[in-house]
Tab-separated table of C-alpha atoms in Angstrom:
chain	number	residue	atom	x	y	z
A	11	MET	CA	-198.865	117.531	-82.070
A	12	TYR	CA	-197.862	116.673	-84.978
A	13	LYS	CA	-200.045	115.930	-88.158
A	14	ILE	CA	-199.763	112.762	-90.331
A	15	LEU	CA	-199.343	113.370	-94.243
A	16	THR	CA	-199.108	109.385	-94.832
A	17	ASN	CA	-199.085	105.858	-93.038
A	18	ASN	CA	-198.764	103.020	-95.604
A	19	LYS	CA	-197.311	99.231	-95.528
A	20	ILE	CA	-194.471	98.653	-97.056
A	21	ALA	CA	-194.351	95.835	-96.054
A	22	LYS	CA	-195.754	92.467	-94.008
A	23	ASP	CA	-197.022	93.961	-90.820
A	24	VAL	CA	-194.378	97.051	-92.236
A	25	TYR	CA	-195.880	100.472	-92.214
A	26	GLN	CA	-193.447	103.945	-92.896
A	27	MET	CA	-195.604	106.926	-90.880
A	28	VAL	CA	-194.724	111.220	-91.969
A	29	LEU	CA	-195.165	112.881	-89.818
A	30	GLU	CA	-195.619	116.943	-90.354
A	31	GLY	CA	-194.447	119.590	-88.112
A	32	ASP	CA	-191.404	120.408	-85.683
A	33	THR	CA	-187.871	118.360	-85.989
A	34	SER	CA	-185.738	121.149	-84.651
A	35	ALA	CA	-185.180	118.666	-81.149
A	36	ILE	CA	-183.372	116.500	-83.229
A	37	THR	CA	-179.511	116.323	-83.406
A	38	ALA	CA	-178.493	112.556	-84.255
A	39	PRO	CA	-179.377	109.823	-86.291
A	40	GLY	CA	-180.758	107.153	-84.327
A	41	GLN	CA	-182.633	109.508	-81.975
A	42	PHE	CA	-186.611	107.630	-81.491
A	43	ILE	CA	-189.594	109.899	-80.642
A	44	ASN	CA	-192.849	108.508	-78.365
A	45	ILE	CA	-196.268	108.590	-79.339
A	46	LYS	CA	-198.793	109.376	-77.086
A	47	LEU	CA	-202.004	107.016	-79.552
A	48	ASP	CA	-204.927	107.830	-77.361
A	49	GLY	CA	-206.450	105.307	-75.566
A	50	PHE	CA	-203.613	103.828	-74.143
A	51	PHE	CA	-202.135	104.541	-70.971
A	52	LEU	CA	-198.364	104.085	-72.063
A	53	ARG	CA	-196.636	106.158	-74.684
A	54	ARG	CA	-194.999	103.927	-77.998
A	55	PRO	CA	-191.626	104.658	-78.487
A	56	ILE	CA	-190.574	104.418	-82.405
A	57	SER	CA	-187.049	105.251	-83.108
A	58	ILE	CA	-186.499	107.632	-86.789
A	59	CYS	CA	-185.853	107.133	-89.791
A	60	ASP	CA	-185.269	110.117	-91.607
A	61	TYR	CA	-185.828	114.081	-91.259
A	62	ASP	CA	-185.595	117.112	-92.460
A	63	SER	CA	-186.809	120.500	-92.228
A	64	SER	CA	-190.784	119.719	-91.782
A	65	THR	CA	-191.468	115.993	-91.923
A	66	ILE	CA	-189.992	112.728	-89.381
A	67	THR	CA	-190.271	109.848	-91.706
A	68	ILE	CA	-190.229	106.485	-88.858
A	69	ILE	CA	-191.312	103.091	-89.748
A	70	TYR	CA	-193.741	100.432	-87.083
A	71	LYS	CA	-194.348	96.963	-86.743
A	72	VAL	CA	-197.765	95.734	-86.054
A	73	VAL	CA	-196.518	93.887	-82.784
A	74	GLY	CA	-199.559	94.563	-81.001
A	75	GLU	CA	-202.718	96.560	-80.005
A	76	GLY	CA	-201.392	100.049	-80.064
A	77	THR	CA	-199.226	99.937	-83.432
A	78	GLU	CA	-202.611	98.224	-84.495
A	79	TYR	CA	-204.615	101.674	-83.533
A	80	MET	CA	-201.667	103.335	-85.413
A	81	SER	CA	-201.856	101.506	-88.608
A	82	THR	CA	-205.721	102.905	-88.862
A	83	LEU	CA	-204.499	105.896	-88.406
A	84	GLY	CA	-205.351	108.494	-91.575
A	85	GLU	CA	-204.168	111.570	-93.253
A	86	GLY	CA	-203.954	114.798	-91.168
A	87	GLU	CA	-205.142	112.863	-87.859
A	88	MET	CA	-202.286	114.617	-85.696
A	89	LEU	CA	-200.413	112.859	-83.309
A	90	ASP	CA	-199.216	114.456	-79.439
A	91	CYS	CA	-195.395	113.479	-79.774
A	92	LEU	CA	-192.150	113.801	-77.821
A	93	VAL	CA	-189.321	114.180	-79.874
A	94	GLY	CA	-185.133	113.839	-80.099
A	95	LEU	CA	-185.148	111.935	-77.447
A	96	GLY	CA	-181.698	109.514	-76.609
A	97	ASN	CA	-178.060	109.809	-77.645
A	98	GLY	CA	-178.541	108.320	-80.715
A	99	TYR	CA	-175.274	107.982	-83.207
A	100	THR	CA	-172.195	109.485	-82.850
A	101	VAL	CA	-170.315	109.515	-86.168
A	102	LYS	CA	-167.156	108.306	-85.537
A	103	ALA	CA	-163.914	108.661	-88.868
A	104	ALA	CA	-164.073	104.997	-90.387
A	105	GLU	CA	-162.725	103.960	-94.107
A	106	LYS	CA	-165.050	101.118	-94.700
A	107	PRO	CA	-167.718	102.197	-92.156
A	108	VAL	CA	-170.598	98.645	-92.184
A	109	LEU	CA	-174.270	99.091	-90.930
A	110	ILE	CA	-175.654	96.182	-89.854
A	111	GLY	CA	-179.869	96.757	-89.011
A	112	GLY	CA	-182.236	93.461	-88.105
A	113	GLY	CA	-186.569	93.640	-88.734
A	114	VAL	CA	-187.270	97.348	-87.814
A	115	GLY	CA	-183.947	97.834	-86.724
A	116	VAL	CA	-183.167	98.596	-89.496
A	117	PRO	CA	-185.272	102.394	-89.976
A	118	PRO	CA	-182.763	104.422	-87.718
A	119	MET	CA	-179.467	102.898	-90.720
A	120	TYR	CA	-181.118	105.342	-93.197
A	121	ASN	CA	-180.442	108.684	-91.550
A	122	LEU	CA	-177.064	107.627	-90.410
A	123	ALA	CA	-176.118	106.292	-93.950
A	124	LYS	CA	-176.912	109.636	-95.891
A	125	THR	CA	-175.087	111.425	-92.439
A	126	LEU	CA	-172.225	109.756	-92.748
A	127	ILE	CA	-172.023	110.350	-96.941
A	128	LYS	CA	-172.324	113.696	-95.116
A	129	SER	CA	-169.167	113.234	-93.794
A	130	GLY	CA	-166.916	112.132	-96.833
A	131	GLN	CA	-168.221	107.777	-95.605
A	132	LYS	CA	-169.368	105.060	-98.228
A	133	PRO	CA	-170.838	103.177	-95.449
A	134	ALA	CA	-172.083	98.922	-96.523
A	135	VAL	CA	-175.437	97.914	-94.992
A	136	ILE	CA	-177.104	95.124	-94.295
A	137	LEU	CA	-180.262	94.252	-93.482
A	138	GLY	CA	-181.603	90.951	-92.203
A	139	PHE	CA	-185.108	90.042	-92.150
A	140	ASN	CA	-186.308	86.249	-91.564
A	141	THR	CA	-188.402	85.628	-95.524
A	142	ALA	CA	-189.019	87.879	-98.416
A	143	ASP	CA	-192.125	89.574	-97.391
A	144	GLU	CA	-190.674	91.650	-94.598
A	145	VAL	CA	-187.887	92.604	-96.369
A	146	PHE	CA	-187.880	97.211	-97.511
A	147	TYR	CA	-185.871	100.038	-97.656
A	148	GLU	CA	-182.994	98.129	-99.567
A	149	ASP	CA	-183.969	99.927	-102.330
A	150	GLU	CA	-183.386	103.910	-100.806
A	151	PHE	CA	-180.210	102.195	-99.199
A	152	ARG	CA	-178.530	101.937	-102.252
A	153	ALA	CA	-180.363	105.441	-103.580
A	154	LEU	CA	-178.060	106.485	-101.410
A	155	GLY	CA	-174.874	104.405	-102.878
A	156	CYS	CA	-174.301	102.229	-100.411
A	157	ASP	CA	-172.966	99.044	-101.430
A	158	VAL	CA	-176.281	96.943	-99.631
A	159	TYR	CA	-176.163	93.234	-98.304
A	160	VAL	CA	-179.904	91.374	-97.401
A	161	THR	CA	-180.665	87.751	-95.368
A	162	THR	CA	-183.418	85.512	-94.404
A	163	VAL	CA	-183.572	83.363	-92.327
A	164	ASP	CA	-185.105	81.173	-95.124
A	165	GLY	CA	-183.542	82.201	-98.116
A	166	THR	CA	-186.540	83.434	-99.951
A	167	HIS	CA	-183.897	86.876	-100.052
A	168	GLY	CA	-180.714	87.481	-100.837
A	169	THR	CA	-178.661	85.622	-98.681
A	170	LYS	CA	-180.293	83.021	-96.559
A	171	GLY	CA	-178.975	83.313	-92.949
A	172	PHE	CA	-178.299	85.622	-90.596
A	173	VAL	CA	-176.632	88.928	-90.948
A	174	THR	CA	-173.387	88.292	-88.705
A	175	ASP	CA	-172.687	85.854	-92.190
A	176	ALA	CA	-173.296	88.869	-94.756
A	177	LEU	CA	-171.015	90.143	-91.929
A	178	LYS	CA	-168.111	88.351	-91.969
A	179	GLY	CA	-167.074	88.899	-95.322
A	180	ILE	CA	-166.960	92.499	-95.844
A	181	ASP	CA	-164.341	94.521	-94.829
A	182	TYR	CA	-164.438	96.799	-92.380
A	183	ASP	CA	-162.976	99.335	-89.332
A	184	TYR	CA	-166.203	100.292	-87.841
A	185	PHE	CA	-169.861	99.219	-87.573
A	186	TYR	CA	-173.642	100.532	-86.343
A	187	THR	CA	-176.181	98.723	-85.306
A	188	CYS	CA	-179.593	98.782	-84.520
A	189	GLY	CA	-182.495	94.968	-83.765
A	190	PRO	CA	-182.486	92.442	-81.215
A	191	MET	CA	-180.459	91.267	-78.480
A	192	PRO	CA	-180.564	87.903	-79.887
A	193	MET	CA	-178.755	89.813	-83.119
A	194	PHE	CA	-176.953	91.908	-81.278
A	195	LYS	CA	-175.229	88.817	-79.182
A	196	ALA	CA	-173.725	86.755	-82.027
A	197	ILE	CA	-172.426	90.294	-83.500
A	198	GLU	CA	-170.173	90.933	-79.981
A	199	ALA	CA	-169.238	86.967	-81.249
A	200	VAL	CA	-168.079	87.977	-84.434
A	201	ALA	CA	-167.137	91.522	-85.061
A	202	THR	CA	-164.039	92.187	-85.115
A	203	THR	CA	-164.242	96.212	-84.195
A	204	ASP	CA	-164.887	98.655	-82.263
A	205	GLY	CA	-169.136	99.766	-83.047
A	206	GLN	CA	-172.361	101.213	-80.944
A	207	PHE	CA	-175.543	98.850	-79.787
A	208	SER	CA	-178.711	100.763	-80.434
A	209	PHE	CA	-181.034	98.942	-78.149
A	210	GLU	CA	-183.895	98.200	-78.247
A	211	GLU	CA	-186.217	98.097	-75.068
A	212	ARG	CA	-189.879	98.447	-73.362
A	213	MET	CA	-189.779	102.572	-71.969
A	214	GLY	CA	-192.068	103.970	-69.694
A	215	CYS	CA	-191.534	107.662	-69.900
A	216	GLY	CA	-189.420	107.389	-72.842
A	217	PHE	CA	-187.323	110.656	-70.907
A	218	GLY	CA	-184.600	108.614	-67.585
A	219	ALA	CA	-187.808	109.366	-65.348
A	220	CYS	CA	-189.050	105.861	-63.974
A	221	MET	CA	-185.162	103.891	-64.952
A	222	GLY	CA	-187.210	101.321	-66.460
A	223	CYS	CA	-185.099	100.544	-69.734
A	224	SER	CA	-181.567	100.546	-67.365
A	225	CYS	CA	-179.004	98.780	-68.309
A	226	LYS	CA	-175.462	97.465	-67.030
A	227	THR	CA	-172.568	98.778	-68.442
A	228	LYS	CA	-169.376	98.598	-66.994
A	229	TYR	CA	-169.648	102.658	-65.742
A	230	GLY	CA	-172.669	101.406	-64.416
A	231	TYR	CA	-176.354	101.381	-64.965
A	232	LYS	CA	-178.215	103.541	-67.843
A	233	ARG	CA	-181.267	104.222	-68.925
A	234	ILE	CA	-181.972	103.347	-72.663
A	235	CYS	CA	-183.909	105.682	-73.392
A	236	LYS	CA	-181.742	108.813	-72.824
A	237	ASP	CA	-178.576	107.783	-71.829
A	238	GLY	CA	-178.871	105.636	-74.519
A	239	PRO	CA	-180.463	103.615	-76.955
A	240	VAL	CA	-177.145	104.053	-78.081
A	241	LEU	CA	-174.495	102.619	-75.953
A	242	GLU	CA	-171.082	101.499	-77.054
A	243	ARG	CA	-169.204	98.334	-78.219
A	244	GLY	CA	-166.448	98.883	-75.181
A	245	GLU	CA	-168.958	99.895	-72.191
A	246	ILE	CA	-171.514	97.111	-72.691
A	247	VAL	CA	-171.860	94.185	-70.282
A	248	TRP	CA	-173.596	91.225	-71.979
């Protein structure tokens, strides 16, 4: 059980929740937690934005009844969470890594950026949104010392266009990304290096039992919740 310390709106339909509890199962950036909500059958998988010895920060977008209910929860309430799920990102040795987050794919990039910086790397970060009122964590990434590029589809903040428009203008030698499938396919079409994709999938169980989130790879089908959510570029069958 994890206690809610804060649950605040940080952008349009986007909330940041800080939970207090055991974080010892978290071993890599890009892992996720699975939250049980009263009155809902399936748990909600949410990526881990950041964590320390006693707290976990998650960021979620209100897109349905479950996340709408989450947005109403207050300080001191308790949540039943499965923690440290998935395999997360594997940190690679690179001189110019770039992190690419689209919408609610942005959160796992934050702890990954901190991890890369601790290893002596300085990542560039591309954050993609639809419009200005959806933008979040731009300042937080800058505070880490990252070079940050923001794109919005309608051009109301940062560069008008998509994350791939920013990617084409950056010198990089490895990439990490998380976001929706259309963004992934666009990155796959223009990326010039190896990289890792963290997939967003609907999950039935969250720990590999139901096979409901399987993805075809060159090595057979992999379960996004257990064998992923992070997969290497070279193994993915698009």
